[in-house]
Coordinates of C-alpha atoms and ligand atoms in Angstrom, one line a residue:
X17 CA 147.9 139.9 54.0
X18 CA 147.3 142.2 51.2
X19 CA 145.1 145.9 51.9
X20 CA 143.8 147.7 48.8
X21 CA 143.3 150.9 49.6
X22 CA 139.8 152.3 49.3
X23 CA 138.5 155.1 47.1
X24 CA 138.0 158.6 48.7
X25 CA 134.0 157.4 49.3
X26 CA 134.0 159.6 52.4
X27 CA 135.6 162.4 50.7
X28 CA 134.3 165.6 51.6
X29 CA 131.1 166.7 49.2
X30 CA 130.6 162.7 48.8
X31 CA 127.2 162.4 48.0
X32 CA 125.1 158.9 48.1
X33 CA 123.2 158.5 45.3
X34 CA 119.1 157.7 45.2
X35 CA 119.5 154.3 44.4
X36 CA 118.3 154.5 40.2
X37 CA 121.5 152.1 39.2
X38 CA 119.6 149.7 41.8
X39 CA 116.9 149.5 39.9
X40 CA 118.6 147.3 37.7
X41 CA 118.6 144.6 39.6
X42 CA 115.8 141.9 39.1
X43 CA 113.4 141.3 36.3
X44 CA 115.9 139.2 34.6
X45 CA 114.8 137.1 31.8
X46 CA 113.3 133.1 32.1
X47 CA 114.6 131.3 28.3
X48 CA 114.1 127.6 27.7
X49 CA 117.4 125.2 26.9
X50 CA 116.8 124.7 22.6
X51 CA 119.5 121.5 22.7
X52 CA 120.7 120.2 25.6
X53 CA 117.2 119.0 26.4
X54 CA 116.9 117.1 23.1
X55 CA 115.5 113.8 24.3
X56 CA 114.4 114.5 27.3
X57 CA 110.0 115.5 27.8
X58 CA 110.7 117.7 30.4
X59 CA 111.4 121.6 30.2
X60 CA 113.9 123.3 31.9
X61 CA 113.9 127.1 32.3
X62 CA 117.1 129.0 33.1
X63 CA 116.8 132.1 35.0
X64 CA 119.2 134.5 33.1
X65 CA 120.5 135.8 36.5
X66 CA 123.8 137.4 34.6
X67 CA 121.6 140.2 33.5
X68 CA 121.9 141.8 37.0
X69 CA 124.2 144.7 37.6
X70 CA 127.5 143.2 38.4
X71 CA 126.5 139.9 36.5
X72 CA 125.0 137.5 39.3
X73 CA 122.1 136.5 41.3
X74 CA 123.8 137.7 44.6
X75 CA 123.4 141.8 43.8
X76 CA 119.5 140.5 44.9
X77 CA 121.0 139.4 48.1
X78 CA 123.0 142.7 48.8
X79 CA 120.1 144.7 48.4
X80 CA 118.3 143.1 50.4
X81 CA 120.9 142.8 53.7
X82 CA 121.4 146.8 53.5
X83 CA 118.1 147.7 52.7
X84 CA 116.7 145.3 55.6
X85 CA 119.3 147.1 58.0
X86 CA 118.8 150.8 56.7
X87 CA 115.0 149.7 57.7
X88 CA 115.0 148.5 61.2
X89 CA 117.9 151.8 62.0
X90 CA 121.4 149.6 62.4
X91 CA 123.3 151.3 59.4
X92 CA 123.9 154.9 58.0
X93 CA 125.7 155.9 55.1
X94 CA 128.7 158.1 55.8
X95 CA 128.6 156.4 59.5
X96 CA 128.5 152.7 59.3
X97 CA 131.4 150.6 57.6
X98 CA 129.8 147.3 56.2
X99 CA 132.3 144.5 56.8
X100 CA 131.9 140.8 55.1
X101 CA 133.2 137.9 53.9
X102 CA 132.8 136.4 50.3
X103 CA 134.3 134.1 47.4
X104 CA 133.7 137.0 45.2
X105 CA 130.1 137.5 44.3
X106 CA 129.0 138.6 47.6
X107 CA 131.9 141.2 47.7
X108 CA 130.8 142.7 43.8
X109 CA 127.2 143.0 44.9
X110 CA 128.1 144.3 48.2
X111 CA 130.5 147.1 46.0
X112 CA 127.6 147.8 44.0
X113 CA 125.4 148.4 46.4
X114 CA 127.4 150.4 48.3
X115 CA 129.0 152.1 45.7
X116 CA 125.5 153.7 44.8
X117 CA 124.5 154.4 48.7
X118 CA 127.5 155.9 49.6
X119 CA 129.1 153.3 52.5
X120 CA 132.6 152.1 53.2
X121 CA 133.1 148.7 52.7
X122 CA 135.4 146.3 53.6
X123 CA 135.6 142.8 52.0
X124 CA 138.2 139.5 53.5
X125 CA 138.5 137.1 50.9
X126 CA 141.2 134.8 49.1
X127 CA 143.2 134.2 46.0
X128 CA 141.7 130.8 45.8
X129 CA 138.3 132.8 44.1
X130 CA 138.9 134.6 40.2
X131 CA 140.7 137.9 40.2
X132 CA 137.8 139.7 38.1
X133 CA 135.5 138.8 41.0
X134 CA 138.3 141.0 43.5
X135 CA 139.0 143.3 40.5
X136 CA 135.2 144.2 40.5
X137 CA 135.5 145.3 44.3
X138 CA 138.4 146.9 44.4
X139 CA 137.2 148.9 41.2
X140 CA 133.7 149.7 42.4
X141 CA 135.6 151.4 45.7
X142 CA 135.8 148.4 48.5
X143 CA 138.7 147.5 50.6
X144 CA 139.7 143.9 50.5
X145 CA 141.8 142.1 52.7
X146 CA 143.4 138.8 50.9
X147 CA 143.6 135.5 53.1
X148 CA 146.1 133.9 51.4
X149 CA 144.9 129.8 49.9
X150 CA 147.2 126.8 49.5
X151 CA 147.0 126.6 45.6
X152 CA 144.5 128.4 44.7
X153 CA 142.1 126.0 45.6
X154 CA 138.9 126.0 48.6
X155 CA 140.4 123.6 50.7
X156 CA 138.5 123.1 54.2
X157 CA 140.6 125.2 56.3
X158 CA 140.0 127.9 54.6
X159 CA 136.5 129.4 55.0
X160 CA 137.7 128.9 58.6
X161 CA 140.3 131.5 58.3
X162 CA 138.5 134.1 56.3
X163 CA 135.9 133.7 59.2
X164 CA 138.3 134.7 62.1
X165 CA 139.6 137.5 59.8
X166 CA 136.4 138.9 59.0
X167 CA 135.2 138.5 62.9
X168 CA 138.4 140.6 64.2
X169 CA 136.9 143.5 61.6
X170 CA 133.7 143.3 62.5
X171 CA 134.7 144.2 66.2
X172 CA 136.1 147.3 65.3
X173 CA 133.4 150.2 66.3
X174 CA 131.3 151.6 63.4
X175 CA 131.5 148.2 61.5
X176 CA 128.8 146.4 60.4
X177 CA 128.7 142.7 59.3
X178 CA 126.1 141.7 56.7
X179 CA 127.0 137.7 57.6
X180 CA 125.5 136.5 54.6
X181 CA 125.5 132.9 55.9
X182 CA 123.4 133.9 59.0
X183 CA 121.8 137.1 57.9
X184 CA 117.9 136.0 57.0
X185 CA 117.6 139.0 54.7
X186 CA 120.1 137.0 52.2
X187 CA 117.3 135.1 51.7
X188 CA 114.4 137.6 52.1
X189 CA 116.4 139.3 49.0
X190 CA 116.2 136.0 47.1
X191 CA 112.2 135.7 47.2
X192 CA 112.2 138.6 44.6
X193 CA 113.2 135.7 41.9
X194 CA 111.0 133.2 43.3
X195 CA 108.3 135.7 42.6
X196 CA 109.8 136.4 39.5
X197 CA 109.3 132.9 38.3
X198 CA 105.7 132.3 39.3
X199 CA 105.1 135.6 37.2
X200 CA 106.6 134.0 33.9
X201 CA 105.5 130.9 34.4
X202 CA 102.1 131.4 35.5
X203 CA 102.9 129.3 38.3
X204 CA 102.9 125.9 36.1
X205 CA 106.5 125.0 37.6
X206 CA 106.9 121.5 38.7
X207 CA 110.7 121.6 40.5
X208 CA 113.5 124.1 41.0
X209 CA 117.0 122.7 41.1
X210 CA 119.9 125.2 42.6
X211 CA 123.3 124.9 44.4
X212 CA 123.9 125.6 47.3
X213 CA 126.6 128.1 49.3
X214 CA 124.4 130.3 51.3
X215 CA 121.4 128.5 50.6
X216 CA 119.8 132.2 50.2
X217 CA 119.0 131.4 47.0
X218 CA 117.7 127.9 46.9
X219 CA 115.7 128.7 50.4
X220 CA 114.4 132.2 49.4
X221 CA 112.6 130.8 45.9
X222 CA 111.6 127.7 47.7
X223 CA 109.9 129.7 50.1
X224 CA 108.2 131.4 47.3
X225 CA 106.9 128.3 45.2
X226 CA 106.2 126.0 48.2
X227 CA 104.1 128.8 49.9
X228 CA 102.5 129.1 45.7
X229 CA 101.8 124.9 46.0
X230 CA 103.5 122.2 48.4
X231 CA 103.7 120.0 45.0
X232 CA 106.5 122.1 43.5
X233 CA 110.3 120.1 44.3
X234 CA 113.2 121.9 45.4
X235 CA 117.1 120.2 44.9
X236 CA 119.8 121.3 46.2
X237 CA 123.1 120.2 44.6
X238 CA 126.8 119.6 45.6
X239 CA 129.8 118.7 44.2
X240 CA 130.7 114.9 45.5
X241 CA 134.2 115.9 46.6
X242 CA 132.8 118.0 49.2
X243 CA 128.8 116.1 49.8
X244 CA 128.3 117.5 53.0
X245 CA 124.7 118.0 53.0
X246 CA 124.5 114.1 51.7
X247 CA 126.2 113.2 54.9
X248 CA 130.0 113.4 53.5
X249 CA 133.3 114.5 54.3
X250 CA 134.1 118.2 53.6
X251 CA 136.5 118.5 51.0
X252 CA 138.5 120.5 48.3
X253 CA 136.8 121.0 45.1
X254 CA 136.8 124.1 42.4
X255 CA 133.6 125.4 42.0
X256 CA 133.4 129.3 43.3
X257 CA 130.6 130.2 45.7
X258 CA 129.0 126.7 46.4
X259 CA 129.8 123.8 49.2
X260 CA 132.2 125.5 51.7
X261 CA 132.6 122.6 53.7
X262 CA 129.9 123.1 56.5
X263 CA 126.1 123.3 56.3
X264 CA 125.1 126.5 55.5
X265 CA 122.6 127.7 58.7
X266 CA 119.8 129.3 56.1
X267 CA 119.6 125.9 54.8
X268 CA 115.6 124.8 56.6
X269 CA 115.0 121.2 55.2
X270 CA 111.2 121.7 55.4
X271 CA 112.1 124.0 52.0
X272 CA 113.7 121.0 50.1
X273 CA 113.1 117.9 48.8
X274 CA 116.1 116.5 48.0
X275 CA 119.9 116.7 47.1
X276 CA 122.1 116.0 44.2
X277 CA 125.5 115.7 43.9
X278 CA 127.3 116.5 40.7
X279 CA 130.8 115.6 39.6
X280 CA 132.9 119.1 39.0
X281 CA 134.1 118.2 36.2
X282 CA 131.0 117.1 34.4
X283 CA 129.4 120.9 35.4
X284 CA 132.4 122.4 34.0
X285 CA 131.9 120.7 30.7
X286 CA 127.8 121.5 31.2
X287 CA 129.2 125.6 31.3
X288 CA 130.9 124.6 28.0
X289 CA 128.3 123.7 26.5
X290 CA 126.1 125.6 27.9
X291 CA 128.1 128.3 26.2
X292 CA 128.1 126.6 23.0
X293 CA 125.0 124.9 22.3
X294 CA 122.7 127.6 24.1
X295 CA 124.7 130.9 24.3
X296 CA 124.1 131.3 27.5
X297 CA 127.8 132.2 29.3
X298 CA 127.9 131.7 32.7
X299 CA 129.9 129.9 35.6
X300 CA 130.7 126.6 36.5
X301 CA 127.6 126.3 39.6
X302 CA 125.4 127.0 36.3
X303 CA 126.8 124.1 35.1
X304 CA 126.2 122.1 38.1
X305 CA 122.5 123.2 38.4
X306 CA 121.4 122.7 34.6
X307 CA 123.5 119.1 35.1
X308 CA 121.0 118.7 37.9
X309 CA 119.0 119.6 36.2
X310 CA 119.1 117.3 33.5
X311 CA 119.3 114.4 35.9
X312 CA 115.7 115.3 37.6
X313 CA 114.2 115.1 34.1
X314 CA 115.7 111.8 33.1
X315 CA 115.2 110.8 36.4
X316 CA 111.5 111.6 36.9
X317 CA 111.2 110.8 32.8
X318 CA 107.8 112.9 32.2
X319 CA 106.4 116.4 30.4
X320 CA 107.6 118.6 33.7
X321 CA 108.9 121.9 33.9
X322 CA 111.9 122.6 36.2
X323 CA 113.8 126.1 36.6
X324 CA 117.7 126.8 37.3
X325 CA 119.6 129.8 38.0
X326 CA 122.2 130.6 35.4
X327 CA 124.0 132.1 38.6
X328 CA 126.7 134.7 37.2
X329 CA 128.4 135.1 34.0
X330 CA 130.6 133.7 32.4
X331 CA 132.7 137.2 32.0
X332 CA 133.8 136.6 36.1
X333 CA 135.8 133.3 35.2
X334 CA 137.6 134.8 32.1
X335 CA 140.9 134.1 34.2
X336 CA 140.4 131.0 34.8
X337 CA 141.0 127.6 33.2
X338 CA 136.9 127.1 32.5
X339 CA 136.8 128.4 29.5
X340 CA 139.3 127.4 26.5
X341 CA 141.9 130.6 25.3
X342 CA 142.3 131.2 21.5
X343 CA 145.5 129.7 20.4
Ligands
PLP405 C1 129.0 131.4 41.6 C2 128.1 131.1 42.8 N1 127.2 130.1 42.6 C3 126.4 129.7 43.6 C4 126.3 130.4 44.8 C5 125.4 129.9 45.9 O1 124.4 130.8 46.2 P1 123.8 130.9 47.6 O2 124.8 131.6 48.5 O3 122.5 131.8 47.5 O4 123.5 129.5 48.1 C6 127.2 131.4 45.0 C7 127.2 132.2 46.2 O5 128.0 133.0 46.5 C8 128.1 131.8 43.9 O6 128.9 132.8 44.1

């Protein structure tokens, strides 16, 4: 087990600030794919969710869980430590957010998720305790572990754990995009397609356009070598963030209609091109949702307009193997 040490946040004279870099997140842009729908009648929409502060949809999220506490009295800055668990983006929004209210924060996570994602924590001011993977990959056990790690933190007095995968307010903070779509579309969306780790995401916007018209379709999506919310085996697969080998409790299947599953390797080639063909750089569950995407307009074969989230950037998997290196 590896500790990073925090920064002095509770230094003498430390200040929280008034929450201004906050209002960064949100209002991200909504941009049409030019090529990779050539063929195809439909229109799909990608959400530019990048464009938030620490590059990804989940900073919505973070707000959101601290806000929704600071509200109803369980957390103070200075006082409370927040304590969670995360593949990476949790644990960067979480830094932001704490970073600019002035709480301690102390993140479990793994070497099995990219080292800019833990760089970004450790550099914003969190602690982060490492749970060690076999190979750098999510394989079942581990969630498991982080989980009892995290739970031995959160007794400790003082703490408190924003539990993204049971906290409601993950995906009270997610309605702000759904909201955010029916504003740029003037409602005319026929089907929202997302992947699924939380669900915060793909449950907060669905509660957002189903409430706007019960015709609108939500997908989830999930890689097949881990299809548990088809009815599969939990397995080990490399996309960061999604399908952790258990149904995510947010997940309410009143909110969608159906799910896909997507072969990793075919979403990794989708970021690619993504990158290529569109110039929008992002990660591989991008990939997996526009592939979804693509398969619901095929699929359903008429003039239709369906939204993604273009997740996180493309910057977080630098490290990694997604993207080619210059020779
Ligand atoms: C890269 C990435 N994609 C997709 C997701 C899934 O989002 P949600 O937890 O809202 O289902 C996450 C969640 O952490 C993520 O980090």
């Amino acid at each position: 087990m590896t500790v990073v040490e925090p920064s002095p946040r509770t230094a003498p004279g430390f200040r929280p600030a008034l929450g201004t870099a906050l209002e960064a997140i949100g209002n991200t842009p909504l941009v049409p794919l030019l090529r990779l729908t050539d063929g195809l009648r439909a229109r799909i929409l990608v959400k530019l969710e990048y464009f938030n502060p620490t590059g990804s949809y989940k900073d919505r999220m973070a707000l959101a869980m601290i806000e929704e506490a600071e509200k109803r009295g369980e957390i103070t800055p200075g006082k409370t430590t927040i304590v969670e668990y995360t593949g990476g983006s949790t644990g960067s929004s979480l830094s932001f957010v704490c970073a600019v209210k002035g709480y301690a924060l102390r993140i479990v996570t793994s070497d099995a998720f990219s080292e800019e994602k833990i760089r970004t924590m450790t550099s914003m001011g969190a602690e982060v305790v490492m749970v060690p993977s076999v190979g750098g990959k999510i394989t079942p056990d581990l969630m498991p572990r982080i989980i009892d790690r995290t739970r031995q933190l959160a007794e400790v007095a003082g703490t408190y754990w924003t539990d993204q995968f049971n906290n409601k307010d993950n995906a009270v903070g997610q309605r702000t995009m759904g909201r955010e779509i029916l504003a740029q579309t003037g409602g005319d969306v026929d089907a929202f397609v997302a992947s699924v780790g939380t669900a915060g995401c793909a449950m907060g916007v669905a509660r957002v356009l189903k409430d706007h018209s019960q015709d609108i379709k939500v997908f989830v999506v999930e890689p097949s070598t881990s299809a548990v919310l088809s009815g599969g085996e939990p397995g080990t697969h490399g996309i960061e963030g999604i399908a952790l080998g258990f149904t995510p409790p947010l997940l309410d299947k009143e909110l969608y209609d159906d799910v896909l599953v997507i072969d990793e390797g075919e979403a990794r080639d989708m970021a690619r091109r993504l990158a290529v063909e569109e110039g929008i750089f992002a990660g591989t569950s991008t990939g997996a949702n526009v592939l979804a995407a693509r398969r619901v307009a095929q699929e359903h074969g008429g003039d239709i307009t369906i939204v993604v989230p273009a997740v996180d950037s493309g910057l977080k998997y630098i490290s990694t193997d997604l993207f080619p290196r210059a020779i």
